[in-house]
Amino acid sequence: MIPVITGDDMGVQQAAQALLAGRLVAIPTETVYGLAALASDDDAVASLYAAKQRPEFNPLIVHVIGADSARELTDWPEIADALTQAFWPGPLTLVLPKKAGAPVSELATAGLDTVAVRSPAHPVSRAVIALTGPLVAPSANRSGYLSPTTASDVAKNFSDEIALILDHGATRHGVESTVLAITSDEITLLRPGPIALCELEGAIGRAITRRTDMQKPLSPGQTLQHYAPKRAKLRLNADGPKAREAYLGFGPGPWSVLNLSPNQDLTEAAANLFSYLRALDDAGYANIAVAQIPNEGLGEAINDRLRRAAGEHS
Ligand code: TXA
Ligand code: MG
């Protein structure tokens, strides 16, 4: 059994000590729980890939306390000022050119010349990073499966590979951060998330390209099946359940086994998405029909995760 410790001052101290000693620690963020390791520690990062069974070509996000710390790791473009002033700390990840000699394990960036950086808003993850410095933290699930939104989700997936889990209740957003890649001539949305494309475009007064060409993925994680339940098969945009299907509803309607949001609130639906899929999977349903979710704002992130869970690559 992995120790599950409350994310108070003592818990944070203990987590930081374990991380500084090269161990893995699960931490809450405002999106999902992350499995953290010191970004500069090659051995710790290697053990993180092993624990998650993550393909080593899929790079990790470096979590920093703020833009000053991110500047030390990247060749910081001017446009990143506007984005981080508007959305950091928060669920926005920027993929930027990696600064030569930046203290980030080569394995964490999968040998790429870019690095993903994010400054989480969650007070517990911030308190840990303040003591340890930059941490890599992929979602704390085995590679390919649903991301964890509670400490007990994490505990079910791992054993003694992890030193401890810091518990701070259920995560707020429930889907992973929005990921943008910034190159000298283009800004590209690599992963939809809690911050919608129109909000980002509004903040910078510039168009952002949606990544659609999966032949040449900029984000290695995008090619993989992701966020999948362990057993259940998904049928999307369903008007109702067929025989022997569990219905995951959205909005009013009579058939739901679980309802992502009876009031059609996309924020609530995102927060419930992974935990409800996991609950139906754990309850033994082999087939889950999911109601149609409007593809606007946060709905874009929800539909992205649902398509991946269903084994379709967007
Ligand atoms: O909300 C989140 O971002 C959560 C919490 C824990 O912070 N973390 C998370 O990490 O979702 P992960 O590892 O599950 O997803 C990281 C995504 C992957 O799709 C990966 O391919 C992409 O970011 N990525 C990381 N570094 C990259 C890089 N240098 N270039 C392109 N894509 C990158
Ligand atoms: Mg993940």
Coordinates of C-alpha atoms and ligand atoms in Angstrom, one line a residue:
M1 CA 0.0 0.0 0.0
I2 CA 1.3 3.5 -0.9
P3 CA 1.0 6.0 2.0
V4 CA -1.7 8.5 1.2
I5 CA -0.9 11.8 3.1
T6 CA -2.9 14.9 3.6
G7 CA -1.6 17.8 1.5
D8 CA -0.9 20.1 4.5
D9 CA 2.4 21.6 5.5
M10 CA 3.8 18.4 6.9
G11 CA 2.6 16.4 3.9
V12 CA 4.2 18.9 1.6
Q13 CA 7.5 18.7 3.5
Q14 CA 7.5 14.9 3.4
A15 CA 6.7 14.9 -0.4
A16 CA 9.5 17.4 -1.1
Q17 CA 12.0 15.3 0.9
A18 CA 11.1 12.2 -1.1
L19 CA 11.3 14.0 -4.4
L20 CA 14.7 15.5 -3.5
A21 CA 15.9 12.0 -2.6
G22 CA 15.0 10.8 -6.2
R23 CA 11.6 9.2 -5.4
L24 CA 8.3 9.5 -7.2
V25 CA 5.4 11.3 -5.5
A26 CA 1.8 11.8 -6.7
I27 CA 0.6 15.4 -6.3
P28 CA -2.8 17.1 -6.9
T29 CA -3.0 19.8 -9.5
E30 CA -6.0 21.8 -10.6
T31 CA -6.4 19.5 -13.7
V32 CA -5.7 15.9 -12.7
Y33 CA -3.3 14.2 -10.2
G34 CA 0.3 14.1 -11.5
L35 CA 3.1 11.7 -10.8
A36 CA 6.1 13.9 -10.0
A37 CA 9.8 13.5 -10.2
L38 CA 12.7 16.0 -10.1
A39 CA 13.0 17.3 -13.7
S40 CA 16.8 17.4 -13.5
D41 CA 17.3 13.8 -12.1
D42 CA 17.9 11.3 -14.9
D43 CA 17.4 8.3 -12.7
A44 CA 14.2 9.6 -11.1
V45 CA 12.8 10.4 -14.6
A46 CA 13.7 7.0 -15.9
S47 CA 11.9 5.4 -12.9
L48 CA 8.9 7.5 -13.8
Y49 CA 8.7 6.2 -17.3
A50 CA 9.0 2.7 -16.0
A51 CA 6.3 3.2 -13.3
K52 CA 3.8 4.6 -15.9
Q53 CA 4.9 2.1 -18.6
R54 CA 5.1 5.2 -20.8
P55 CA 6.8 4.9 -24.2
E56 CA 10.1 6.8 -23.9
F57 CA 9.4 8.8 -27.1
N58 CA 6.5 10.6 -25.3
P59 CA 8.0 13.7 -23.5
L60 CA 6.9 15.1 -20.1
I61 CA 5.6 18.5 -18.9
V62 CA 8.0 20.4 -16.6
H63 CA 6.0 22.1 -13.8
V64 CA 7.5 25.4 -12.6
I65 CA 6.6 28.0 -10.0
G66 CA 6.2 30.7 -12.6
A67 CA 7.5 32.5 -15.7
D68 CA 10.9 33.4 -14.2
S69 CA 11.7 29.7 -13.7
A70 CA 10.3 28.8 -17.1
R71 CA 12.6 31.4 -18.7
E72 CA 15.7 29.6 -17.2
L73 CA 14.7 26.4 -19.1
T74 CA 13.5 27.9 -22.5
D75 CA 14.3 30.4 -25.2
W76 CA 11.4 32.5 -24.2
P77 CA 9.5 34.2 -27.0
E78 CA 7.8 37.6 -26.4
I79 CA 4.3 36.1 -27.0
A80 CA 4.7 33.9 -24.0
D81 CA 4.6 37.0 -21.8
A82 CA 1.0 37.7 -22.9
L83 CA -0.1 34.1 -22.5
T84 CA 1.5 33.6 -19.1
Q85 CA 0.3 36.9 -17.8
A86 CA -3.2 36.0 -18.7
F87 CA -3.3 32.3 -17.8
W88 CA -0.5 31.4 -15.3
P89 CA -0.6 29.9 -12.8
G90 CA -3.2 27.7 -14.5
P91 CA -4.0 24.9 -16.9
L92 CA -1.9 26.1 -19.8
T93 CA 1.2 24.3 -21.0
L94 CA 3.6 25.9 -23.5
V95 CA 6.0 23.9 -25.7
L96 CA 9.0 26.2 -26.3
P97 CA 12.5 25.8 -27.6
K98 CA 14.7 24.3 -24.9
K99 CA 17.5 26.5 -23.7
A100 CA 21.0 25.0 -24.3
G101 CA 22.2 23.4 -21.0
A102 CA 18.8 23.7 -19.3
P103 CA 18.8 21.4 -16.2
V104 CA 16.1 19.1 -17.6
S105 CA 16.8 15.4 -18.1
E106 CA 17.1 14.4 -21.8
L107 CA 14.7 11.6 -21.2
A108 CA 12.0 14.0 -20.0
T109 CA 12.1 15.8 -23.3
A110 CA 12.4 12.6 -25.3
G111 CA 15.5 14.0 -26.9
L112 CA 13.5 16.8 -28.6
D113 CA 14.9 20.4 -28.8
T114 CA 11.7 21.7 -27.2
V115 CA 10.4 21.5 -23.6
A116 CA 6.8 21.8 -22.3
V117 CA 6.4 24.1 -19.3
R118 CA 3.4 24.8 -17.1
S119 CA 2.9 26.6 -13.8
P120 CA 0.1 24.8 -11.9
A121 CA -2.4 26.9 -9.9
H122 CA -3.1 24.2 -7.2
P123 CA -1.7 25.4 -3.8
V124 CA -0.4 22.0 -2.9
S125 CA 1.6 21.4 -6.1
R126 CA 2.9 25.0 -5.8
A127 CA 4.0 24.4 -2.2
V128 CA 5.9 21.3 -3.3
I129 CA 7.6 23.0 -6.3
A130 CA 8.6 25.9 -4.1
L131 CA 10.7 23.4 -2.1
T132 CA 12.0 21.2 -4.9
G133 CA 12.3 23.3 -8.0
P134 CA 11.0 22.1 -11.4
L135 CA 9.1 18.8 -11.5
V136 CA 8.1 16.7 -14.4
A137 CA 4.6 15.4 -13.7
P138 CA 2.6 13.4 -16.3
S139 CA -0.9 12.3 -15.2
A140 CA -0.6 9.7 -12.5
N141 CA -2.1 6.8 -14.5
R142 CA -0.5 3.9 -16.4
S143 CA 0.2 5.0 -19.9
G144 CA -3.0 4.9 -22.1
Y145 CA -5.6 4.7 -19.3
L146 CA -7.9 7.3 -17.7
S147 CA -6.3 10.2 -15.8
P148 CA -6.8 10.2 -12.0
T149 CA -8.9 12.9 -10.4
T150 CA -8.7 11.6 -6.8
A151 CA -5.9 10.2 -4.6
S152 CA -7.7 6.8 -4.5
D153 CA -7.6 6.6 -8.3
V154 CA -3.9 6.9 -8.1
A155 CA -3.6 4.4 -5.3
K156 CA -5.4 1.8 -7.4
N157 CA -2.9 2.1 -10.3
F158 CA 0.5 1.8 -8.5
S159 CA 2.2 0.1 -5.6
D160 CA 5.7 0.6 -4.1
E161 CA 7.1 2.4 -7.2
I162 CA 5.6 5.6 -5.6
A163 CA 6.9 6.9 -2.3
L164 CA 3.6 8.6 -1.4
I165 CA 0.4 10.3 -2.6
L166 CA -0.4 13.8 -1.4
D167 CA -4.2 13.9 -1.1
H168 CA -6.2 17.1 -1.6
G169 CA -9.6 15.8 -2.6
A170 CA -11.0 15.7 -6.2
T171 CA -9.3 17.9 -8.8
R172 CA -11.2 20.9 -10.1
H173 CA -11.1 20.8 -13.9
G174 CA -10.9 17.0 -14.4
V175 CA -9.2 17.2 -17.8
E176 CA -5.5 17.9 -18.5
S177 CA -4.1 21.3 -19.4
T178 CA -4.4 23.0 -22.8
V179 CA -1.1 22.5 -24.7
L180 CA 0.2 25.1 -27.1
A181 CA 3.3 24.9 -29.2
I182 CA 5.0 28.2 -30.0
T183 CA 7.5 28.3 -32.9
S184 CA 9.0 31.4 -34.6
D185 CA 6.1 31.5 -37.1
E186 CA 3.2 29.7 -35.6
I187 CA 1.2 29.0 -32.5
T188 CA -0.4 25.6 -32.5
L189 CA -3.0 23.9 -30.3
L190 CA -1.6 20.4 -29.5
R191 CA -4.2 19.4 -26.9
P192 CA -7.5 21.1 -26.1
G193 CA -8.1 21.6 -22.4
P194 CA -9.7 23.8 -19.7
I195 CA -8.7 27.0 -21.4
A196 CA -10.6 27.3 -24.7
L197 CA -9.0 28.3 -28.0
C198 CA -11.1 31.5 -28.2
E199 CA -9.9 32.7 -24.8
L200 CA -6.3 32.1 -25.8
E201 CA -6.8 33.9 -29.1
G202 CA -8.5 36.8 -27.3
A203 CA -5.6 37.2 -24.9
I204 CA -3.0 37.5 -27.7
G205 CA -5.1 39.0 -30.5
R206 CA -3.7 36.4 -32.9
A207 CA -5.0 33.2 -34.6
I208 CA -3.9 29.8 -33.3
T209 CA -3.7 26.8 -35.6
R210 CA -5.5 23.6 -34.6
R211 CA -3.3 20.6 -35.0
T212 CA -5.1 18.4 -37.5
D213 CA -2.3 16.7 -39.4
M214 CA -1.6 13.6 -37.3
Q215 CA 0.8 12.2 -39.9
K216 CA 3.4 14.5 -38.6
P217 CA 2.5 14.8 -34.9
L218 CA 4.2 17.7 -33.1
S219 CA 3.1 16.2 -29.8
P220 CA 4.2 12.6 -29.6
G221 CA 1.4 11.7 -27.1
Q222 CA -1.2 12.6 -29.7
T223 CA -0.6 9.5 -31.8
L224 CA -1.3 7.1 -28.9
Q225 CA -4.6 5.7 -27.8
H226 CA -5.2 7.5 -24.6
Y227 CA -7.6 8.0 -21.7
A228 CA -9.1 4.5 -22.3
P229 CA -11.2 2.5 -19.8
K230 CA -9.7 -0.9 -19.0
R231 CA -12.5 -3.0 -20.4
A232 CA -15.5 -1.0 -21.6
K233 CA -16.0 -0.1 -25.2
L234 CA -17.4 3.4 -25.9
R235 CA -20.0 4.5 -28.4
L236 CA -20.1 8.2 -28.8
N237 CA -22.9 10.8 -29.7
A238 CA -25.5 8.3 -28.6
D239 CA -29.2 9.4 -28.4
G240 CA -29.8 6.6 -25.8
P241 CA -28.6 3.2 -24.8
K242 CA -29.0 0.0 -26.9
A243 CA -29.4 -3.4 -25.2
R244 CA -26.7 -4.1 -22.5
E245 CA -25.2 -0.6 -22.8
A246 CA -24.7 1.7 -19.9
Y247 CA -25.7 5.3 -20.8
L248 CA -23.5 8.2 -19.7
G249 CA -25.8 11.1 -20.0
F250 CA -25.5 14.9 -20.5
G251 CA -28.5 17.0 -19.9
P252 CA -32.0 15.9 -18.9
G253 CA -33.1 12.4 -20.1
P254 CA -34.5 9.3 -18.6
W255 CA -31.8 6.6 -19.4
S256 CA -28.6 7.6 -17.7
V257 CA -26.8 5.2 -15.4
L258 CA -24.6 8.3 -14.7
N259 CA -25.0 11.8 -15.9
L260 CA -22.0 14.0 -16.6
S261 CA -24.2 17.1 -16.0
P262 CA -28.0 17.1 -15.8
N263 CA -27.9 20.9 -16.3
Q264 CA -25.6 20.7 -19.3
D265 CA -22.8 22.5 -17.6
L266 CA -19.6 21.7 -19.5
T267 CA -17.3 22.6 -16.5
E268 CA -19.2 20.0 -14.3
A269 CA -19.1 17.5 -17.2
A270 CA -15.3 17.8 -17.6
A271 CA -14.8 17.4 -13.8
N272 CA -16.9 14.2 -13.8
L273 CA -15.6 12.7 -17.1
F274 CA -12.8 10.4 -16.0
S275 CA -14.3 9.4 -12.7
Y276 CA -17.6 8.4 -14.3
L277 CA -16.0 6.5 -17.1
R278 CA -13.9 4.7 -14.4
A279 CA -16.9 4.0 -12.3
L280 CA -18.9 2.4 -15.2
D281 CA -15.8 0.4 -16.2
D282 CA -15.2 -0.8 -12.6
A283 CA -18.9 -1.7 -12.4
G284 CA -18.3 -4.2 -15.1
Y285 CA -20.2 -2.6 -18.1
A286 CA -18.7 -3.9 -21.3
N287 CA -20.3 -1.2 -23.4
I288 CA -20.9 2.5 -22.6
A289 CA -23.0 4.8 -24.8
V290 CA -22.1 8.5 -24.3
A291 CA -24.5 11.3 -25.0
Q292 CA -23.5 14.0 -27.5
I293 CA -21.5 16.8 -25.9
P294 CA -21.6 20.3 -27.6
N295 CA -18.2 20.9 -29.2
E296 CA -17.7 24.4 -27.9
G297 CA -15.4 25.8 -25.1
L298 CA -14.5 23.0 -22.7
G299 CA -16.7 20.6 -24.8
E300 CA -13.8 20.5 -27.3
A301 CA -11.5 19.0 -24.6
I302 CA -14.2 16.6 -23.5
N303 CA -14.8 15.4 -27.0
D304 CA -11.1 15.0 -27.7
R305 CA -10.7 12.7 -24.6
L306 CA -13.9 10.8 -25.5
R307 CA -12.6 10.1 -29.1
R308 CA -9.3 8.9 -27.7
A309 CA -11.0 6.7 -25.1
A310 CA -13.1 5.2 -27.9
G311 CA -9.9 4.5 -29.9
E312 CA -10.4 7.1 -32.6
H313 CA -7.5 9.6 -33.1
S314 CA -8.8 13.0 -33.8
Ligands
TXA1 O1 -2.8 19.0 -16.8 C1 -1.8 18.4 -17.1 O2 -1.1 18.9 -18.1 C2 -1.3 17.2 -16.3 C3 -1.0 17.6 -14.9 C4 -0.5 16.5 -14.0 O3 -0.2 18.7 -14.9 N1 -0.2 16.6 -16.9 C5 -0.3 15.9 -18.1 O4 0.9 15.3 -18.5 O5 -1.3 15.8 -18.7 P1 0.9 14.1 -19.6 O6 2.4 13.7 -19.6 O7 -0.1 13.1 -19.3 O8 0.7 14.9 -21.0 C6 1.7 15.7 -21.6 C7 1.4 15.9 -23.0 C8 1.6 14.7 -23.9 O9 0.6 14.7 -24.9 C9 3.0 15.0 -24.5 O10 3.2 14.3 -25.7 C10 3.0 16.5 -24.7 O11 2.3 17.0 -23.5 N2 4.3 17.1 -24.7 C11 5.2 17.1 -23.6 N3 6.4 17.7 -24.0 C12 6.2 18.0 -25.3 C13 7.1 18.6 -26.3 N4 8.4 18.9 -26.0 N5 6.6 18.7 -27.6 C14 5.4 18.3 -27.9 N6 4.5 17.8 -27.0 C15 4.9 17.6 -25.7
MG2 MG -1.6 11.6 -19.4

